[in-house]
């Protein structure tokens, strides 16, 4: 079935460090891919998305590129801030099917 | 402001009791969803609804029930049949079922005492 695998956390970085959170997927169709962010005690917020191969989603300095050849959608940010501390979820959706979420990766950024 | 509200934020229940979690949206979305989140795990789909008076089971519907009498409301009842109900519950909505983006409420943390 359709599924998402993302790197296990927690990830701890210093402020201004480079961030990569890996995400790979398995899908029978042509999924849309998403990154959601969850701040402590809150629901999920859409961070970025890409709907077809080679699309790049970007928002708030975060980027992810839909790589069909490697079935990946890795999240990157060039310089993280303390306010980026949160749990990040990779997700996919195939048309007419459910959203499938990864297990989440907790990021802690220290000043 | 449009959005999704869930209440209460924290809920405590004694074993053997049913409890209902509220979810309201004013986004005029047709589709609504309930997810369960456990520590270190992704979200798992409990129930979803495409339109009023229609709903379908998700991956882990056992021990839960829902209703969709109004477009803006999709309450979830956690019954005494749910063996391990302590979790964080998230409600979401999307324009229609087949639309990519889901919008989430702030969640309700349920603890069974």
PDB file of C-alpha atoms in Angstrom:
ATOM      1  CA  UNK A   1       0.000   0.000   0.000  1.00  0.00           C
ATOM      2  CA  UNK A   2       0.898   3.659  -0.133  1.00  0.00           C
ATOM      3  CA  UNK A   3       3.263   4.693   2.617  1.00  0.00           C
ATOM      4  CA  UNK A   4       5.808   7.236   3.732  1.00  0.00           C
ATOM      5  CA  UNK A   5       9.060   6.662   5.600  1.00  0.00           C
ATOM      6  CA  UNK A   6      10.884   9.550   7.209  1.00  0.00           C
ATOM      7  CA  UNK A   7      14.086   9.708   9.168  1.00  0.00           C
ATOM      8  CA  UNK A   8      13.829   9.000  12.855  1.00  0.00           C
ATOM      9  CA  UNK A   9      14.441  11.745  15.305  1.00  0.00           C
ATOM     10  CA  UNK A  10      15.021  13.513  17.379  1.00  0.00           C
ATOM     11  CA  UNK A  11      17.207  15.916  15.482  1.00  0.00           C
ATOM     12  CA  UNK A  12      19.075  18.558  17.476  1.00  0.00           C
ATOM     13  CA  UNK A  13      20.816  21.433  15.723  1.00  0.00           C
ATOM     14  CA  UNK A  14      22.390  24.718  16.646  1.00  0.00           C
ATOM     15  CA  UNK A  15      20.869  27.933  15.358  1.00  0.00           C
ATOM     16  CA  UNK A  16      21.886  28.744  11.763  1.00  0.00           C
ATOM     17  CA  UNK A  17      22.783  25.120  10.994  1.00  0.00           C
ATOM     18  CA  UNK A  18      21.647  23.401   7.801  1.00  0.00           C
ATOM     19  CA  UNK A  19      18.669  21.082   8.114  1.00  0.00           C
ATOM     20  CA  UNK A  20      17.789  17.988   6.132  1.00  0.00           C
ATOM     21  CA  UNK A  21      14.968  15.632   7.058  1.00  0.00           C
ATOM     22  CA  UNK A  22      14.750  12.650   4.742  1.00  0.00           C
ATOM     23  CA  UNK A  23      11.458  11.327   3.403  1.00  0.00           C
ATOM     24  CA  UNK A  24      10.879   8.501   0.945  1.00  0.00           C
ATOM     25  CA  UNK A  25       7.595   7.147  -0.303  1.00  0.00           C
ATOM     26  CA  UNK A  26       5.932   4.121  -1.837  1.00  0.00           C
ATOM     27  CA  UNK A  27       2.861   4.679  -3.976  1.00  0.00           C
ATOM     28  CA  UNK A  28       0.993   2.811  -6.668  1.00  0.00           C
ATOM     29  CA  UNK A  29      -0.135   5.957  -8.442  1.00  0.00           C
ATOM     30  CA  UNK A  30       1.203   9.484  -8.794  1.00  0.00           C
ATOM     31  CA  UNK A  31       0.991  11.029  -5.351  1.00  0.00           C
ATOM     32  CA  UNK A  32       0.999  14.581  -4.172  1.00  0.00           C
ATOM     33  CA  UNK A  33       3.591  15.064  -1.454  1.00  0.00           C
ATOM     34  CA  UNK A  34       3.426  17.274   1.612  1.00  0.00           C
ATOM     35  CA  UNK A  35       5.350  18.475   4.613  1.00  0.00           C
ATOM     36  CA  UNK A  36       3.321  19.420   7.664  1.00  0.00           C
ATOM     37  CA  UNK A  37       4.671  21.018  10.842  1.00  0.00           C
ATOM     38  CA  UNK A  38       3.293  20.593  14.364  1.00  0.00           C
ATOM     39  CA  UNK A  39       4.290  23.049  17.070  1.00  0.00           C
ATOM     40  CA  UNK A  40       3.975  21.921  20.714  1.00  0.00           C
ATOM     41  CA  UNK A  41       0.388  21.354  21.778  1.00  0.00           C
ATOM     42  CA  UNK A  42      -1.052  22.332  18.401  1.00  0.00           C
ATOM     43  CA  UNK A  43      -2.513  20.731  15.305  1.00  0.00           C
ATOM     44  CA  UNK A  44      -0.680  20.263  12.041  1.00  0.00           C
ATOM     45  CA  UNK A  45      -0.045  23.124   9.646  1.00  0.00           C
ATOM     46  CA  UNK A  46       0.741  22.671   5.981  1.00  0.00           C
ATOM     47  CA  UNK A  47       4.324  23.765   5.395  1.00  0.00           C
ATOM     48  CA  UNK A  48       4.720  23.030   1.696  1.00  0.00           C
ATOM     49  CA  UNK A  49       3.601  20.656  -1.015  1.00  0.00           C
ATOM     50  CA  UNK A  50       4.426  19.402  -4.508  1.00  0.00           C
ATOM     51  CA  UNK A  51       1.984  17.753  -6.855  1.00  0.00           C
ATOM     52  CA  UNK A  52       4.167  16.317  -9.624  1.00  0.00           C
ATOM     53  CA  UNK A  53       7.673  15.135 -10.347  1.00  0.00           C
ATOM     54  CA  UNK A  54      10.426  17.786 -10.225  1.00  0.00           C
ATOM     55  CA  UNK A  55       8.148  20.309  -8.533  1.00  0.00           C
ATOM     56  CA  UNK A  56       9.756  22.214  -5.677  1.00  0.00           C
ATOM     57  CA  UNK A  57       7.644  23.270  -2.744  1.00  0.00           C
ATOM     58  CA  UNK A  58       8.895  26.135  -0.619  1.00  0.00           C
ATOM     59  CA  UNK A  59       7.723  28.177   2.350  1.00  0.00           C
ATOM     60  CA  UNK A  60       9.349  30.088   5.227  1.00  0.00           C
ATOM     61  CA  UNK A  61      12.842  29.171   3.990  1.00  0.00           C
ATOM     62  CA  UNK A  62      12.033  25.459   3.802  1.00  0.00           C
ATOM     63  CA  UNK A  63      12.248  23.599   0.501  1.00  0.00           C
ATOM     64  CA  UNK A  64      11.542  20.111  -0.787  1.00  0.00           C
ATOM     65  CA  UNK A  65      11.810  18.714  -4.305  1.00  0.00           C
ATOM     66  CA  UNK A  66       9.637  15.885  -5.614  1.00  0.00           C
ATOM     67  CA  UNK A  67      12.115  13.300  -6.917  1.00  0.00           C
ATOM     68  CA  UNK A  68      10.328  10.531  -8.759  1.00  0.00           C
ATOM     69  CA  UNK A  69      13.524   8.673  -9.660  1.00  0.00           C
ATOM     70  CA  UNK A  70      14.492   8.276  -6.009  1.00  0.00           C
ATOM     71  CA  UNK A  71      10.900   8.391  -4.639  1.00  0.00           C
ATOM     72  CA  UNK A  72      11.979  11.083  -2.215  1.00  0.00           C
ATOM     73  CA  UNK A  73      10.806  14.432  -0.878  1.00  0.00           C
ATOM     74  CA  UNK A  74      13.522  15.558   1.529  1.00  0.00           C
ATOM     75  CA  UNK A  75      12.943  18.712   3.574  1.00  0.00           C
ATOM     76  CA  UNK A  76      15.771  21.260   3.709  1.00  0.00           C
ATOM     77  CA  UNK A  77      16.454  24.630   5.256  1.00  0.00           C
ATOM     78  CA  UNK A  78      19.678  26.523   4.962  1.00  0.00           C
ATOM     79  CA  UNK A  79      19.690  28.200   8.352  1.00  0.00           C
ATOM     80  CA  UNK A  80      17.383  27.038  11.123  1.00  0.00           C
ATOM     81  CA  UNK A  81      16.102  29.195  13.962  1.00  0.00           C
ATOM     82  CA  UNK A  82      14.979  28.342  17.478  1.00  0.00           C
ATOM     83  CA  UNK A  83      11.410  29.033  16.350  1.00  0.00           C
ATOM     84  CA  UNK A  84      11.671  26.124  13.867  1.00  0.00           C
ATOM     85  CA  UNK A  85      11.649  23.650  16.761  1.00  0.00           C
ATOM     86  CA  UNK A  86       8.671  21.408  16.084  1.00  0.00           C
ATOM     87  CA  UNK A  87       7.681  17.989  14.768  1.00  0.00           C
ATOM     88  CA  UNK A  88       7.748  17.642  10.987  1.00  0.00           C
ATOM     89  CA  UNK A  89       5.560  15.155   9.120  1.00  0.00           C
ATOM     90  CA  UNK A  90       5.991  13.981   5.567  1.00  0.00           C
ATOM     91  CA  UNK A  91       2.774  12.849   3.890  1.00  0.00           C
ATOM     92  CA  UNK A  92       1.434  11.673   0.581  1.00  0.00           C
ATOM     93  CA  UNK A  93      -1.904  11.469  -1.106  1.00  0.00           C
ATOM     94  CA  UNK A  94      -2.914   9.545  -4.197  1.00  0.00           C
ATOM     95  CA  UNK A  95      -6.017  10.896  -5.921  1.00  0.00           C
ATOM     96  CA  UNK A  96      -9.210   9.649  -4.279  1.00  0.00           C
ATOM     97  CA  UNK A  97      -7.246   7.959  -1.532  1.00  0.00           C
ATOM     98  CA  UNK A  98      -6.436   8.777   2.038  1.00  0.00           C
ATOM     99  CA  UNK A  99      -3.612  10.929   3.242  1.00  0.00           C
ATOM    100  CA  UNK A 100      -0.715   8.836   4.572  1.00  0.00           C
ATOM    101  CA  UNK A 101       1.583  10.367   7.161  1.00  0.00           C
ATOM    102  CA  UNK A 102       5.070   9.466   8.256  1.00  0.00           C
ATOM    103  CA  UNK A 103       5.876   8.966  11.932  1.00  0.00           C
ATOM    104  CA  UNK A 104       7.170  12.507  12.349  1.00  0.00           C
ATOM    105  CA  UNK A 105      10.637  13.887  13.096  1.00  0.00           C
ATOM    106  CA  UNK A 106      11.159  16.069  16.142  1.00  0.00           C
ATOM    107  CA  UNK A 107      13.523  18.977  15.548  1.00  0.00           C
ATOM    108  CA  UNK A 108      15.056  20.934  18.385  1.00  0.00           C
ATOM    109  CA  UNK A 109      17.110  24.025  17.580  1.00  0.00           C
ATOM    110  CA  UNK A 110      19.359  25.366  20.320  1.00  0.00           C
ATOM    111  CA  UNK A 111      20.525  28.976  20.525  1.00  0.00           C
TER     112      UNK A 111
ATOM    113  CA  UNK B   1     -11.191  34.244  10.477  1.00  0.00           C
ATOM    114  CA  UNK B   2     -12.002  30.885   8.951  1.00  0.00           C
ATOM    115  CA  UNK B   3     -10.718  27.768  10.583  1.00  0.00           C
ATOM    116  CA  UNK B   4     -11.299  24.596  12.516  1.00  0.00           C
ATOM    117  CA  UNK B   5     -12.021  24.546  16.217  1.00  0.00           C
ATOM    118  CA  UNK B   6     -11.828  21.571  18.520  1.00  0.00           C
ATOM    119  CA  UNK B   7     -13.021  21.435  22.070  1.00  0.00           C
ATOM    120  CA  UNK B   8     -12.079  20.828  24.717  1.00  0.00           C
ATOM    121  CA  UNK B   9      -8.285  21.088  24.490  1.00  0.00           C
ATOM    122  CA  UNK B  10      -7.847  18.601  27.348  1.00  0.00           C
ATOM    123  CA  UNK B  11     -10.328  15.910  28.327  1.00  0.00           C
ATOM    124  CA  UNK B  12     -10.242  13.368  31.104  1.00  0.00           C
ATOM    125  CA  UNK B  13     -12.421  10.301  31.185  1.00  0.00           C
ATOM    126  CA  UNK B  14     -12.937   7.436  33.553  1.00  0.00           C
ATOM    127  CA  UNK B  15     -12.703   3.940  32.199  1.00  0.00           C
ATOM    128  CA  UNK B  16     -16.011   2.653  30.895  1.00  0.00           C
ATOM    129  CA  UNK B  17     -17.379   6.072  29.976  1.00  0.00           C
ATOM    130  CA  UNK B  18     -18.191   7.355  26.518  1.00  0.00           C
ATOM    131  CA  UNK B  19     -16.913  10.812  25.615  1.00  0.00           C
ATOM    132  CA  UNK B  20     -17.585  13.096  22.635  1.00  0.00           C
ATOM    133  CA  UNK B  21     -14.996  15.363  21.044  1.00  0.00           C
ATOM    134  CA  UNK B  22     -16.202  18.402  19.170  1.00  0.00           C
ATOM    135  CA  UNK B  23     -14.989  19.573  15.755  1.00  0.00           C
ATOM    136  CA  UNK B  24     -16.413  22.617  13.979  1.00  0.00           C
ATOM    137  CA  UNK B  25     -15.263  24.298  10.768  1.00  0.00           C
ATOM    138  CA  UNK B  26     -16.377  27.488   9.070  1.00  0.00           C
ATOM    139  CA  UNK B  27     -14.360  26.959   5.898  1.00  0.00           C
ATOM    140  CA  UNK B  28     -17.375  25.633   3.978  1.00  0.00           C
ATOM    141  CA  UNK B  29     -15.476  22.400   3.350  1.00  0.00           C
ATOM    142  CA  UNK B  30     -17.384  19.311   2.333  1.00  0.00           C
ATOM    143  CA  UNK B  31     -14.904  16.726   3.632  1.00  0.00           C
ATOM    144  CA  UNK B  32     -13.916  16.209   7.266  1.00  0.00           C
ATOM    145  CA  UNK B  33     -11.612  13.739   8.991  1.00  0.00           C
ATOM    146  CA  UNK B  34     -10.633  12.432  12.405  1.00  0.00           C
ATOM    147  CA  UNK B  35      -7.106  11.253  13.149  1.00  0.00           C
ATOM    148  CA  UNK B  36      -5.472   9.782  16.199  1.00  0.00           C
ATOM    149  CA  UNK B  37      -1.868  10.616  17.104  1.00  0.00           C
ATOM    150  CA  UNK B  38       0.191   8.561  19.529  1.00  0.00           C
ATOM    151  CA  UNK B  39       3.692   9.459  20.738  1.00  0.00           C
ATOM    152  CA  UNK B  40       6.349   8.748  18.125  1.00  0.00           C
ATOM    153  CA  UNK B  41       3.790   7.709  15.545  1.00  0.00           C
ATOM    154  CA  UNK B  42       2.222   9.318  12.555  1.00  0.00           C
ATOM    155  CA  UNK B  43      -1.439  10.113  12.251  1.00  0.00           C
ATOM    156  CA  UNK B  44      -3.887   7.281  11.810  1.00  0.00           C
ATOM    157  CA  UNK B  45      -7.266   7.840  10.191  1.00  0.00           C
ATOM    158  CA  UNK B  46     -10.300   6.979  12.319  1.00  0.00           C
ATOM    159  CA  UNK B  47     -13.254   8.176  10.228  1.00  0.00           C
ATOM    160  CA  UNK B  48     -13.880  10.536   7.357  1.00  0.00           C
ATOM    161  CA  UNK B  49     -16.908  12.155   5.786  1.00  0.00           C
ATOM    162  CA  UNK B  50     -17.326  13.344   2.219  1.00  0.00           C
ATOM    163  CA  UNK B  51     -20.636  15.139   2.679  1.00  0.00           C
ATOM    164  CA  UNK B  52     -23.408  15.633   5.191  1.00  0.00           C
ATOM    165  CA  UNK B  53     -25.046  12.425   6.413  1.00  0.00           C
ATOM    166  CA  UNK B  54     -22.262  10.297   4.979  1.00  0.00           C
ATOM    167  CA  UNK B  55     -19.150   8.911   6.674  1.00  0.00           C
ATOM    168  CA  UNK B  56     -16.714   6.064   6.166  1.00  0.00           C
ATOM    169  CA  UNK B  57     -14.425   4.054   8.430  1.00  0.00           C
ATOM    170  CA  UNK B  58     -10.723   4.695   8.321  1.00  0.00           C
ATOM    171  CA  UNK B  59      -7.914   2.424   9.410  1.00  0.00           C
ATOM    172  CA  UNK B  60      -8.750   2.298  13.133  1.00  0.00           C
ATOM    173  CA  UNK B  61     -12.511   2.866  13.471  1.00  0.00           C
ATOM    174  CA  UNK B  62     -13.158   0.190  16.104  1.00  0.00           C
ATOM    175  CA  UNK B  63     -14.358   1.704  19.372  1.00  0.00           C
ATOM    176  CA  UNK B  64     -15.242   5.053  17.765  1.00  0.00           C
ATOM    177  CA  UNK B  65     -18.384   6.539  16.243  1.00  0.00           C
ATOM    178  CA  UNK B  66     -19.142   9.746  14.351  1.00  0.00           C
ATOM    179  CA  UNK B  67     -22.062  11.719  12.952  1.00  0.00           C
ATOM    180  CA  UNK B  68     -22.325  14.365  10.243  1.00  0.00           C
ATOM    181  CA  UNK B  69     -25.691  16.034  10.623  1.00  0.00           C
ATOM    182  CA  UNK B  70     -24.388  19.458   9.640  1.00  0.00           C
ATOM    183  CA  UNK B  71     -21.749  20.462   7.123  1.00  0.00           C
ATOM    184  CA  UNK B  72     -19.742  22.390   9.683  1.00  0.00           C
ATOM    185  CA  UNK B  73     -19.743  19.786  12.452  1.00  0.00           C
ATOM    186  CA  UNK B  74     -18.193  16.319  12.742  1.00  0.00           C
ATOM    187  CA  UNK B  75     -18.186  15.107  16.372  1.00  0.00           C
ATOM    188  CA  UNK B  76     -16.270  11.989  17.392  1.00  0.00           C
ATOM    189  CA  UNK B  77     -17.445   9.716  20.189  1.00  0.00           C
ATOM    190  CA  UNK B  78     -14.858   7.562  21.905  1.00  0.00           C
ATOM    191  CA  UNK B  79     -16.791   4.636  23.327  1.00  0.00           C
ATOM    192  CA  UNK B  80     -15.979   2.336  26.205  1.00  0.00           C
ATOM    193  CA  UNK B  81     -15.190  -0.324  23.587  1.00  0.00           C
ATOM    194  CA  UNK B  82     -12.006   1.536  22.610  1.00  0.00           C
ATOM    195  CA  UNK B  83      -9.296  -0.408  24.430  1.00  0.00           C
ATOM    196  CA  UNK B  84      -6.616   2.272  24.556  1.00  0.00           C
ATOM    197  CA  UNK B  85      -8.229   5.679  24.084  1.00  0.00           C
ATOM    198  CA  UNK B  86      -5.561   7.887  25.631  1.00  0.00           C
ATOM    199  CA  UNK B  87      -4.171   9.873  22.697  1.00  0.00           C
ATOM    200  CA  UNK B  88      -4.140  13.205  20.886  1.00  0.00           C
ATOM    201  CA  UNK B  89      -7.087  13.541  18.498  1.00  0.00           C
ATOM    202  CA  UNK B  90      -6.934  15.771  15.451  1.00  0.00           C
ATOM    203  CA  UNK B  91      -9.805  16.898  13.260  1.00  0.00           C
ATOM    204  CA  UNK B  92      -9.188  18.073   9.703  1.00  0.00           C
ATOM    205  CA  UNK B  93     -11.150  19.256   6.689  1.00  0.00           C
ATOM    206  CA  UNK B  94     -10.645  19.745   2.974  1.00  0.00           C
ATOM    207  CA  UNK B  95     -12.684  21.390   0.229  1.00  0.00           C
ATOM    208  CA  UNK B  96     -13.732  18.009  -1.099  1.00  0.00           C
ATOM    209  CA  UNK B  97     -12.492  14.494  -0.458  1.00  0.00           C
ATOM    210  CA  UNK B  98     -10.232  14.481  -3.470  1.00  0.00           C
ATOM    211  CA  UNK B  99      -8.595  17.827  -2.758  1.00  0.00           C
ATOM    212  CA  UNK B 100      -4.970  17.620  -1.767  1.00  0.00           C
ATOM    213  CA  UNK B 101      -4.678  19.931   1.179  1.00  0.00           C
ATOM    214  CA  UNK B 102      -6.177  19.166   4.563  1.00  0.00           C
ATOM    215  CA  UNK B 103      -6.502  21.837   7.229  1.00  0.00           C
ATOM    216  CA  UNK B 104      -6.167  20.789  10.853  1.00  0.00           C
ATOM    217  CA  UNK B 105      -7.677  21.890  14.111  1.00  0.00           C
ATOM    218  CA  UNK B 106      -5.592  22.399  17.281  1.00  0.00           C
ATOM    219  CA  UNK B 107      -6.388  18.939  18.664  1.00  0.00           C
ATOM    220  CA  UNK B 108      -7.878  17.445  21.826  1.00  0.00           C
ATOM    221  CA  UNK B 109      -5.762  15.477  24.258  1.00  0.00           C
ATOM    222  CA  UNK B 110      -7.832  12.695  25.828  1.00  0.00           C
ATOM    223  CA  UNK B 111      -6.604  10.967  28.954  1.00  0.00           C
ATOM    224  CA  UNK B 112      -8.354   7.969  30.465  1.00  0.00           C
ATOM    225  CA  UNK B 113      -7.932   7.774  34.210  1.00  0.00           C
TER     226      UNK B 113
END
